[in-house]
mmCIF file with all atom_site columns, N, CA and C in Angstrom:
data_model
loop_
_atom_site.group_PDB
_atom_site.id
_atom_site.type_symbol
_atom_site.label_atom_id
_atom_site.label_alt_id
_atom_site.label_comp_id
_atom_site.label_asym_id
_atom_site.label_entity_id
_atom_site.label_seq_id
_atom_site.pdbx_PDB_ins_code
_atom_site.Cartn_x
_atom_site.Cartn_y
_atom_site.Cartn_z
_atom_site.occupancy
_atom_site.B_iso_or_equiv
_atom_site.pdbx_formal_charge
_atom_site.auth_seq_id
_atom_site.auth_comp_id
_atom_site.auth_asym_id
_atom_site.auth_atom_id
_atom_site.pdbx_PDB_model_num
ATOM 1   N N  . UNK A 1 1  ? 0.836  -1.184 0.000  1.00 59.00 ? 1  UNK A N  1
ATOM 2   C CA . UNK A 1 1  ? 0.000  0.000  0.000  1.00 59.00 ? 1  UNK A CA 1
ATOM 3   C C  . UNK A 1 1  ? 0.879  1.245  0.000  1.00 59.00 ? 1  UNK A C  1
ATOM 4   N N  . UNK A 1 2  ? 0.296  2.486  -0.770 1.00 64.00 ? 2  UNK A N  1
ATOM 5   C CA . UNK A 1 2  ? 1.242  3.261  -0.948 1.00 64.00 ? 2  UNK A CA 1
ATOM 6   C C  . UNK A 1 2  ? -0.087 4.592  0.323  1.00 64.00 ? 2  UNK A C  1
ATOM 7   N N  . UNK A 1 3  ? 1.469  4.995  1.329  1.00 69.00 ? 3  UNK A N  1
ATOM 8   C CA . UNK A 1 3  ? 0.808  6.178  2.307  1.00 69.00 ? 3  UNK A CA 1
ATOM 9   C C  . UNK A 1 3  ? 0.734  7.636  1.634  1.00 69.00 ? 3  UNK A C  1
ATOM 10  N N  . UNK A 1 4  ? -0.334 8.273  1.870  1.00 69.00 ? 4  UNK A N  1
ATOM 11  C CA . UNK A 1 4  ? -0.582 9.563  1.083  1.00 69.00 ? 4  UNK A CA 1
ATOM 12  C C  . UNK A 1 4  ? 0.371  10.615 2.501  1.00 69.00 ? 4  UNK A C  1
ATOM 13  N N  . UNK A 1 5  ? 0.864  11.957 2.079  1.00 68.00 ? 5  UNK A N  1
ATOM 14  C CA . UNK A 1 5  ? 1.583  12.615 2.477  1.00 68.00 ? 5  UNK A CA 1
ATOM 15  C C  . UNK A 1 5  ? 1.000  13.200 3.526  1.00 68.00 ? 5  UNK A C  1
ATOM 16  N N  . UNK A 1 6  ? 1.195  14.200 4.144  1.00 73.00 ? 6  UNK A N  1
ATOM 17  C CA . UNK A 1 6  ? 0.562  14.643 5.057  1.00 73.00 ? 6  UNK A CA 1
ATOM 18  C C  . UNK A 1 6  ? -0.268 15.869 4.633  1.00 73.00 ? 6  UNK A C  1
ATOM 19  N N  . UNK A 1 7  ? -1.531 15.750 4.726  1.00 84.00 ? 7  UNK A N  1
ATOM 20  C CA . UNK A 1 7  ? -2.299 17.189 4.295  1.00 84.00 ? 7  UNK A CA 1
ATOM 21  C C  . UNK A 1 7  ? -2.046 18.477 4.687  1.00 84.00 ? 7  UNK A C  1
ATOM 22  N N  . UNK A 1 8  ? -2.974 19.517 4.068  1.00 86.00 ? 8  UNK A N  1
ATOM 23  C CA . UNK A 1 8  ? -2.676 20.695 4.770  1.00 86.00 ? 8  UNK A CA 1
ATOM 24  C C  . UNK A 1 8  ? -3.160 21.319 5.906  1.00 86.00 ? 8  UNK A C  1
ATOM 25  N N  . UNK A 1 9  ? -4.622 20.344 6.003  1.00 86.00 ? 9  UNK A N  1
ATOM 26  C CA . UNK A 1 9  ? -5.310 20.803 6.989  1.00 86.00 ? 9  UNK A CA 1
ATOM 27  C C  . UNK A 1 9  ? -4.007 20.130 8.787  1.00 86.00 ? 9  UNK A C  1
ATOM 28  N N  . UNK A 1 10 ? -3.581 19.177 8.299  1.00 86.00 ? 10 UNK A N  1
ATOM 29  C CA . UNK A 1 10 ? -2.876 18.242 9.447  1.00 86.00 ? 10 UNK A CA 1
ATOM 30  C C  . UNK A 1 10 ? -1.609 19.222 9.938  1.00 86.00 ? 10 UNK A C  1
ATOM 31  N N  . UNK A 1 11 ? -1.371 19.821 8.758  1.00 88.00 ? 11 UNK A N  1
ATOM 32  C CA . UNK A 1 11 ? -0.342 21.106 8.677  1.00 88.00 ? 11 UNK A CA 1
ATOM 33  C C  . UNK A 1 11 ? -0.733 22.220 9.614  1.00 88.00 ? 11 UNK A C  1
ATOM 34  N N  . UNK A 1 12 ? -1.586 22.870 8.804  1.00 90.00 ? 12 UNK A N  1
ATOM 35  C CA . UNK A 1 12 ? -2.188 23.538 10.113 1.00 90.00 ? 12 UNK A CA 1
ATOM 36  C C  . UNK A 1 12 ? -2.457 23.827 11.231 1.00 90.00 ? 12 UNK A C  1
ATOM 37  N N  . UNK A 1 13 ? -2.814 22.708 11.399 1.00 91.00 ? 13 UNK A N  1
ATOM 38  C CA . UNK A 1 13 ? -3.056 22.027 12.823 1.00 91.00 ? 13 UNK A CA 1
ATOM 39  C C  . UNK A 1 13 ? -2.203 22.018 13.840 1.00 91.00 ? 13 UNK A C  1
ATOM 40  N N  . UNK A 1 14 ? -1.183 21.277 13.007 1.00 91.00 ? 14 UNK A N  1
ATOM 41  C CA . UNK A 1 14 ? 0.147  21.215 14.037 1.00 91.00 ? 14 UNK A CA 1
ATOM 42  C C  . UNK A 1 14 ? 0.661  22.814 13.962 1.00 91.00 ? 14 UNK A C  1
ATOM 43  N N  . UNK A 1 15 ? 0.839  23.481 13.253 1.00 93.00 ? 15 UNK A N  1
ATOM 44  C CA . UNK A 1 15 ? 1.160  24.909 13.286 1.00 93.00 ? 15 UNK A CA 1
ATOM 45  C C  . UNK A 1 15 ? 0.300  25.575 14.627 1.00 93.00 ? 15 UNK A C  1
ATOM 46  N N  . UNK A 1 16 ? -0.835 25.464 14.341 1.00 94.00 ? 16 UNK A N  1
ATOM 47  C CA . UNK A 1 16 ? -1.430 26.393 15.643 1.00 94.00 ? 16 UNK A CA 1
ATOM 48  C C  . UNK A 1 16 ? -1.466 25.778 16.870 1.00 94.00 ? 16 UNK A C  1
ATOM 49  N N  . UNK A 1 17 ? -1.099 24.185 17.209 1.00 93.00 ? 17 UNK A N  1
ATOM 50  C CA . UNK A 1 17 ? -0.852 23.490 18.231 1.00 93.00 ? 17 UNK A CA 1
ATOM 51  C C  . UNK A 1 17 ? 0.553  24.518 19.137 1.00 93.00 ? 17 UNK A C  1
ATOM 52  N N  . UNK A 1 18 ? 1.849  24.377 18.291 1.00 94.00 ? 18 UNK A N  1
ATOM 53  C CA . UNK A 1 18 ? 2.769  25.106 18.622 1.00 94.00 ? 18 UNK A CA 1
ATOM 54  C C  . UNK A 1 18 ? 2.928  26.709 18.617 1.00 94.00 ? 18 UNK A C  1
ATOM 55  N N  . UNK A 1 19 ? 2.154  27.060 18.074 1.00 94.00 ? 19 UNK A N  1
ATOM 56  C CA . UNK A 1 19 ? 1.340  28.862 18.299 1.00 94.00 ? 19 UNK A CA 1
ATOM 57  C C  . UNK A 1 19 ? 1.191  28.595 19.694 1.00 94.00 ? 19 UNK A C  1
ATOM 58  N N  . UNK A 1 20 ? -0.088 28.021 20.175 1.00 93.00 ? 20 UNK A N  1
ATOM 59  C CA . UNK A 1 20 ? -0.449 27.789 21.177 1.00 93.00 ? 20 UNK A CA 1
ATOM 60  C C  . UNK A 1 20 ? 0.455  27.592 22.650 1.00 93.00 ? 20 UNK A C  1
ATOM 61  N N  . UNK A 1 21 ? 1.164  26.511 22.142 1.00 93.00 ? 21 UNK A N  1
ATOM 62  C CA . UNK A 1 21 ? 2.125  26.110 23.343 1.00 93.00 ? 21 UNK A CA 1
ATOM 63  C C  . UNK A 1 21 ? 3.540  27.349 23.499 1.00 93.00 ? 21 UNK A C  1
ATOM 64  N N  . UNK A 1 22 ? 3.428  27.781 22.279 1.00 93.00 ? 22 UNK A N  1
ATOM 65  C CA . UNK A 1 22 ? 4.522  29.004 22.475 1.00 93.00 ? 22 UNK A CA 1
ATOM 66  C C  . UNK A 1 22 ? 4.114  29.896 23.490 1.00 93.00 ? 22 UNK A C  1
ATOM 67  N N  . UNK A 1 23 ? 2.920  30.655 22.944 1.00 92.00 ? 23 UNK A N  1
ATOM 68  C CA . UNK A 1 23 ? 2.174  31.748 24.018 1.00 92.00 ? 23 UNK A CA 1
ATOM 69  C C  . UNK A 1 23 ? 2.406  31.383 25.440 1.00 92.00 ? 23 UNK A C  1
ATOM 70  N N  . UNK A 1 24 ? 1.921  29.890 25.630 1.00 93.00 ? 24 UNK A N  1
ATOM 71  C CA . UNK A 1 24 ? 1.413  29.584 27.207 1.00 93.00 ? 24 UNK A CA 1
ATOM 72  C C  . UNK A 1 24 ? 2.840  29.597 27.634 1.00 93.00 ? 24 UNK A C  1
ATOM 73  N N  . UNK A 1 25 ? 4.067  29.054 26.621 1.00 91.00 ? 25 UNK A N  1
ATOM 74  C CA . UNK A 1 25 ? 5.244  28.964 27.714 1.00 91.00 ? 25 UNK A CA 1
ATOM 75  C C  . UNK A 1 25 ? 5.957  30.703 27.601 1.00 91.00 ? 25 UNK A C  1
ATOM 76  N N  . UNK A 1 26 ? 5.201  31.539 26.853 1.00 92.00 ? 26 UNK A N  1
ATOM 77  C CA . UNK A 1 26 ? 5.343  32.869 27.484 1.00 92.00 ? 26 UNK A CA 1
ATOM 78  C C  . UNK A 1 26 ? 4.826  32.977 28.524 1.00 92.00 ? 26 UNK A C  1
ATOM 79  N N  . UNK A 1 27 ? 3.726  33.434 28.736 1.00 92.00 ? 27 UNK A N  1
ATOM 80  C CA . UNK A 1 27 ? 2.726  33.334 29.826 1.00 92.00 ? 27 UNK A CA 1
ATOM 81  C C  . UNK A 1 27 ? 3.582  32.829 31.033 1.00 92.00 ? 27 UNK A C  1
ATOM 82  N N  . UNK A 1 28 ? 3.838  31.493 31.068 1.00 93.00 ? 28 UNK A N  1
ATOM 83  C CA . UNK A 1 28 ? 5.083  30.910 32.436 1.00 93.00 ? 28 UNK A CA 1
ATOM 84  C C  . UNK A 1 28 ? 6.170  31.605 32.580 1.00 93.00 ? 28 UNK A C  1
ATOM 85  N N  . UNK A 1 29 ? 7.245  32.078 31.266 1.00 93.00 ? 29 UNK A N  1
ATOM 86  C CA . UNK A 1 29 ? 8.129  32.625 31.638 1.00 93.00 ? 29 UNK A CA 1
ATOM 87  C C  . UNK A 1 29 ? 7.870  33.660 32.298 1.00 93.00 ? 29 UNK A C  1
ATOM 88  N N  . UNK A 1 30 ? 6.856  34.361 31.532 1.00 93.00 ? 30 UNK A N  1
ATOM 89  C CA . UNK A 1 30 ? 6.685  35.798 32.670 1.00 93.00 ? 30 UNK A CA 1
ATOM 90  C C  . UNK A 1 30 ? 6.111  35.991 33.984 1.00 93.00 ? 30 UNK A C  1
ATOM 91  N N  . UNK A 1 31 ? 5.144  34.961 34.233 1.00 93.00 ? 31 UNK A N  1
ATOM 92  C CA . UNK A 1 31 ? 5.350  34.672 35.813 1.00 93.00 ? 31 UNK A CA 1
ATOM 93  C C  . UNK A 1 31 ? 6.109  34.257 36.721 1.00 93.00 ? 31 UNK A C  1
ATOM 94  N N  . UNK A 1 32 ? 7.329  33.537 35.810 1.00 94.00 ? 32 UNK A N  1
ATOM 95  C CA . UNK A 1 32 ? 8.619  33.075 36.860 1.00 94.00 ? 32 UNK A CA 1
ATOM 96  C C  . UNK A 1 32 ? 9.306  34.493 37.260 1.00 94.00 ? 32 UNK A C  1
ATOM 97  N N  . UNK A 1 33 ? 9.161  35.065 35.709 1.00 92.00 ? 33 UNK A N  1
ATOM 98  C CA . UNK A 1 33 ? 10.089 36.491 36.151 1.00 92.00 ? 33 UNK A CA 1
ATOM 99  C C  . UNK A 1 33 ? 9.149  37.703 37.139 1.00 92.00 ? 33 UNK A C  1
ATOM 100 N N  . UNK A 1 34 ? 8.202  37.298 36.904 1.00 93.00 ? 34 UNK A N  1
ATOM 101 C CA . UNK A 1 34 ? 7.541  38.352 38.309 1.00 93.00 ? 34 UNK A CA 1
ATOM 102 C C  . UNK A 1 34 ? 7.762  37.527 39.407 1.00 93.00 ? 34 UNK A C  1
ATOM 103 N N  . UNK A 1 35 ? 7.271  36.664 39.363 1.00 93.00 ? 35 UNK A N  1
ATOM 104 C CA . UNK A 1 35 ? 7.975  35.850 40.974 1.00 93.00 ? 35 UNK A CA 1
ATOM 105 C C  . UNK A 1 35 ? 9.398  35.972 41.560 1.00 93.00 ? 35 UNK A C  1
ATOM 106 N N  . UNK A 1 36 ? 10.110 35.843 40.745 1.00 91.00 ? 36 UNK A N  1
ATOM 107 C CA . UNK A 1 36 ? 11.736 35.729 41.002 1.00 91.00 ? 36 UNK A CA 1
ATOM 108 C C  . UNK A 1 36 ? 11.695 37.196 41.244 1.00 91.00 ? 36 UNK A C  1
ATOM 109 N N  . UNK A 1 37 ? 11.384 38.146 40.471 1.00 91.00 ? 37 UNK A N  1
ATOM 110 C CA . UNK A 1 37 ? 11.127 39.688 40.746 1.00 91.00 ? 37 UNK A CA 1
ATOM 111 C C  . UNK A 1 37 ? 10.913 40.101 42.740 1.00 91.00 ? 37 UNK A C  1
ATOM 112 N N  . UNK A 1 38 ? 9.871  39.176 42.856 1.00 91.00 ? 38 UNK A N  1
ATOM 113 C CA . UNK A 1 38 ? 9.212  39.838 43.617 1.00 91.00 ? 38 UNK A CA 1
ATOM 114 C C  . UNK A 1 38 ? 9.791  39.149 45.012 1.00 91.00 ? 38 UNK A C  1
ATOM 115 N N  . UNK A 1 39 ? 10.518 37.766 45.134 1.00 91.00 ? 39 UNK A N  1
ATOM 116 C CA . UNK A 1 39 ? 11.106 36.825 45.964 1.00 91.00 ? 39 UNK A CA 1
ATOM 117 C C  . UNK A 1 39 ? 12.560 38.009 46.329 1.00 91.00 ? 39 UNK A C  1
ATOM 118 N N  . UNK A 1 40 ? 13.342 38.541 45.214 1.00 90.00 ? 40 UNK A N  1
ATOM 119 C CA . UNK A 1 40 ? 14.434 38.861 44.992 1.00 90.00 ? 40 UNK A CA 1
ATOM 120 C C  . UNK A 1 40 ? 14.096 40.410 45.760 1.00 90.00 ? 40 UNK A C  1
ATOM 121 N N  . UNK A 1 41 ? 13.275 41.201 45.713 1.00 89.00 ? 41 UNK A N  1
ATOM 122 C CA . UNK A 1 41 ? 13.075 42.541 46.402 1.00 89.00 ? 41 UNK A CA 1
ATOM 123 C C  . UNK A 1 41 ? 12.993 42.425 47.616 1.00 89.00 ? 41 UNK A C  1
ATOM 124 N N  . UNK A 1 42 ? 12.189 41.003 47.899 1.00 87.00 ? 42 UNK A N  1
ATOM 125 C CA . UNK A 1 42 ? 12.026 40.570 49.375 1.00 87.00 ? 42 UNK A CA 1
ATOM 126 C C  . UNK A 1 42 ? 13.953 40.009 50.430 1.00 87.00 ? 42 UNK A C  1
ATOM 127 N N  . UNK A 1 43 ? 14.371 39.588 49.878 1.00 88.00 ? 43 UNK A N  1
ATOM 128 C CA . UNK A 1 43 ? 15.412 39.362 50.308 1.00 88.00 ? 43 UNK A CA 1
ATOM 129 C C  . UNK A 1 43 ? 16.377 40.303 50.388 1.00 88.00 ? 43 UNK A C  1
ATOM 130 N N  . UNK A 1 44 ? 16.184 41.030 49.316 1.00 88.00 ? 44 UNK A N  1
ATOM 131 C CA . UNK A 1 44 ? 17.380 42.450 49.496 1.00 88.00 ? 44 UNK A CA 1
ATOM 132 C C  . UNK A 1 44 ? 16.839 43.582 50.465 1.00 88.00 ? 44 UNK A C  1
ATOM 133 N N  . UNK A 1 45 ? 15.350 43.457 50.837 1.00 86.00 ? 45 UNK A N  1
ATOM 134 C CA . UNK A 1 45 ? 14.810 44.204 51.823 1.00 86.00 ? 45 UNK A CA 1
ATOM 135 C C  . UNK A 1 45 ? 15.177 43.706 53.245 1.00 86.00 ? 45 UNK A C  1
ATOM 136 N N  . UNK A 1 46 ? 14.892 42.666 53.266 1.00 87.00 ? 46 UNK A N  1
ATOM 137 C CA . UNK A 1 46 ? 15.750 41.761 54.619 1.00 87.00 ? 46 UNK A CA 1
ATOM 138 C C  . UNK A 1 46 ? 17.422 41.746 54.854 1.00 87.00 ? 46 UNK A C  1
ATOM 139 N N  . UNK A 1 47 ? 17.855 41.736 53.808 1.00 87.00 ? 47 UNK A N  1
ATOM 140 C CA . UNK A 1 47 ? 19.563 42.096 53.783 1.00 87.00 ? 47 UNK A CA 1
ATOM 141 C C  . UNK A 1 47 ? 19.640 43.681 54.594 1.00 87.00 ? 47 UNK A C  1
ATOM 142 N N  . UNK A 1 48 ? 19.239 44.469 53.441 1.00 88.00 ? 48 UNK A N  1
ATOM 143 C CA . UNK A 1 48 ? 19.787 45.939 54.028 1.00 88.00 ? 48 UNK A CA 1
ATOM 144 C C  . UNK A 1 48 ? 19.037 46.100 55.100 1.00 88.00 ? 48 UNK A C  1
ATOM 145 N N  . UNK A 1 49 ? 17.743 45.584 55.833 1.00 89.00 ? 49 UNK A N  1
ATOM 146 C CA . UNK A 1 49 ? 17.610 46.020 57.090 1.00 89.00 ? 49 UNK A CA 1
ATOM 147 C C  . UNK A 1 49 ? 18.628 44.778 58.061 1.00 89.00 ? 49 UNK A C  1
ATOM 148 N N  . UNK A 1 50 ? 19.191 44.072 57.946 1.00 89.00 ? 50 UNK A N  1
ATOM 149 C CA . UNK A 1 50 ? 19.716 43.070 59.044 1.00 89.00 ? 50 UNK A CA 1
ATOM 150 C C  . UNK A 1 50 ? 21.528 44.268 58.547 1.00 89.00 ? 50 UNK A C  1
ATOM 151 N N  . UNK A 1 51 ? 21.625 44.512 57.349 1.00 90.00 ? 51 UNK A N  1
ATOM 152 C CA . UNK A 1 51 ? 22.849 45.583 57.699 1.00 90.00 ? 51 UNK A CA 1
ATOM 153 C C  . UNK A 1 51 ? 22.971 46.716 58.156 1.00 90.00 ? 51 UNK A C  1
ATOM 154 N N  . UNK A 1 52 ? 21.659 47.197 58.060 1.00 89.00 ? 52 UNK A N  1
ATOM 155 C CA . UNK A 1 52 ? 21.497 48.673 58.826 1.00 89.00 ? 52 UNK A CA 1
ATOM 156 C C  . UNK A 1 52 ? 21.650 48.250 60.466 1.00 89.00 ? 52 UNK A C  1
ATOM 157 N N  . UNK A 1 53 ? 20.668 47.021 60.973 1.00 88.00 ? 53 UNK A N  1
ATOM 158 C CA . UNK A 1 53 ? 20.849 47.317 62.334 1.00 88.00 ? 53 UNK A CA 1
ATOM 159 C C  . UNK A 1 53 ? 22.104 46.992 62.901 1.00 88.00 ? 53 UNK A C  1
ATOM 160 N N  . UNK A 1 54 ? 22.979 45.839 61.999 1.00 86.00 ? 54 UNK A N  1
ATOM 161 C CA . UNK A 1 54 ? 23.998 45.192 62.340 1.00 86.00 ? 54 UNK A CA 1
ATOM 162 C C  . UNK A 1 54 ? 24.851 46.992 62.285 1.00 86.00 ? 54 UNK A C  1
ATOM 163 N N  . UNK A 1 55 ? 24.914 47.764 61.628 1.00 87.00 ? 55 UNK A N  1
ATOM 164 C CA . UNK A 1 55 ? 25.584 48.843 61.724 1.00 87.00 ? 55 UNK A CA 1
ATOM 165 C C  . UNK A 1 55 ? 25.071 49.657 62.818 1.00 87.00 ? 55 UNK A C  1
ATOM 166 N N  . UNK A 1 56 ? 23.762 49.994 63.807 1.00 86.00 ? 56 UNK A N  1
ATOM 167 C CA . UNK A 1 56 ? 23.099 51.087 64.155 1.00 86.00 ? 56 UNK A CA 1
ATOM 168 C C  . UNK A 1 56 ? 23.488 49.949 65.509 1.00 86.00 ? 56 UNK A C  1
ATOM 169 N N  . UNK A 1 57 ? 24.225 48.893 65.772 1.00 83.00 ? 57 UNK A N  1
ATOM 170 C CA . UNK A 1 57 ? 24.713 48.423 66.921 1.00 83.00 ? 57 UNK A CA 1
ATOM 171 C C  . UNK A 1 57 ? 25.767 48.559 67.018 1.00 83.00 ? 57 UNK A C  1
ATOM 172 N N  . UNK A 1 58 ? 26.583 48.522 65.628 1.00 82.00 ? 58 UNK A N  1
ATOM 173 C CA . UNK A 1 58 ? 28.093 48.367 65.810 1.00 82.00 ? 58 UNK A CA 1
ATOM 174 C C  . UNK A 1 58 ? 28.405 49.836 66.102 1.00 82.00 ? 58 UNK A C  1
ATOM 175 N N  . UNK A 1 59 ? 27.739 50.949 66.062 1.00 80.00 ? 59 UNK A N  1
ATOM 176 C CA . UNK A 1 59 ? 27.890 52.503 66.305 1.00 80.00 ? 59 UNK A CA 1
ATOM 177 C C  . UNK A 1 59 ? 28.057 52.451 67.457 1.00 80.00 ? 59 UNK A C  1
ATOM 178 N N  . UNK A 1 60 ? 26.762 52.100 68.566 1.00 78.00 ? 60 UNK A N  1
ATOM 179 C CA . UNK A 1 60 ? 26.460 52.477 69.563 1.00 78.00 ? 60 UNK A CA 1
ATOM 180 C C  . UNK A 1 60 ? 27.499 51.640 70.562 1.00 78.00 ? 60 UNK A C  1
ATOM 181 N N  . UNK A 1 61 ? 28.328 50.924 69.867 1.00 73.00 ? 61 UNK A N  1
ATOM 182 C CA . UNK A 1 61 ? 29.595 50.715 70.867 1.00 73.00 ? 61 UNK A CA 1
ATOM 183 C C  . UNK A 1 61 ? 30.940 50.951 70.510 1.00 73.00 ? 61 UNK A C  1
ATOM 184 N N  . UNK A 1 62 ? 30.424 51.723 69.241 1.00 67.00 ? 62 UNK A N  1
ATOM 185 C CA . UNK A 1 62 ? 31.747 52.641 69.110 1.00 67.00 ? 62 UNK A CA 1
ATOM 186 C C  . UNK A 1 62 ? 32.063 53.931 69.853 1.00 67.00 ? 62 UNK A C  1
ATOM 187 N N  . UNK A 1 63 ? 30.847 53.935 69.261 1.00 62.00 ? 63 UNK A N  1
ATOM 188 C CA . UNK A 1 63 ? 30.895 55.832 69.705 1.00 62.00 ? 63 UNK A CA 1
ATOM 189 C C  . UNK A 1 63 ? 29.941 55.730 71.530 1.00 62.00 ? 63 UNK A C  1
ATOM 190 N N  . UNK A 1 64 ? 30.648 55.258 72.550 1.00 56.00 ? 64 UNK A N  1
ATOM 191 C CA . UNK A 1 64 ? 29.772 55.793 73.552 1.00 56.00 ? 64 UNK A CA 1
ATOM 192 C C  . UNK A 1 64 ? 29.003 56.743 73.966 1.00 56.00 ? 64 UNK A C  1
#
């Protein structure tokens, strides 16, 4: 038996399948990057306040 090629409609198809899955794995990337965004502000907010006080102690036994 001889197999016929692949149509255009099957073409298609698979074209807007991967349209599809492109978008959505936009969609994810850009919520990782607001997350990581928003994880990453949180930690540098906790840094510079644990260095501010670590400094606003190390003063107050410098300078009596």
């Amino acid at each position: 038996m001889h197999r016929r090629g692949v149509g255009a409609g099957a073409i298609a198809k698979k074209k807007l399948a991967e349209a599809k899955y492109k978008e959505r794995g936009t969609v994810l990337a850009e919520d990782q990057i607001v997350q990581l965004a928003k994880a990453f502000g949180q930690r540098c907010l906790v840094w510079v306040t644990s260095i501010t006080s670590w400094v606003c102690r190390s003063l107050k036994y410098a300078w009596p």
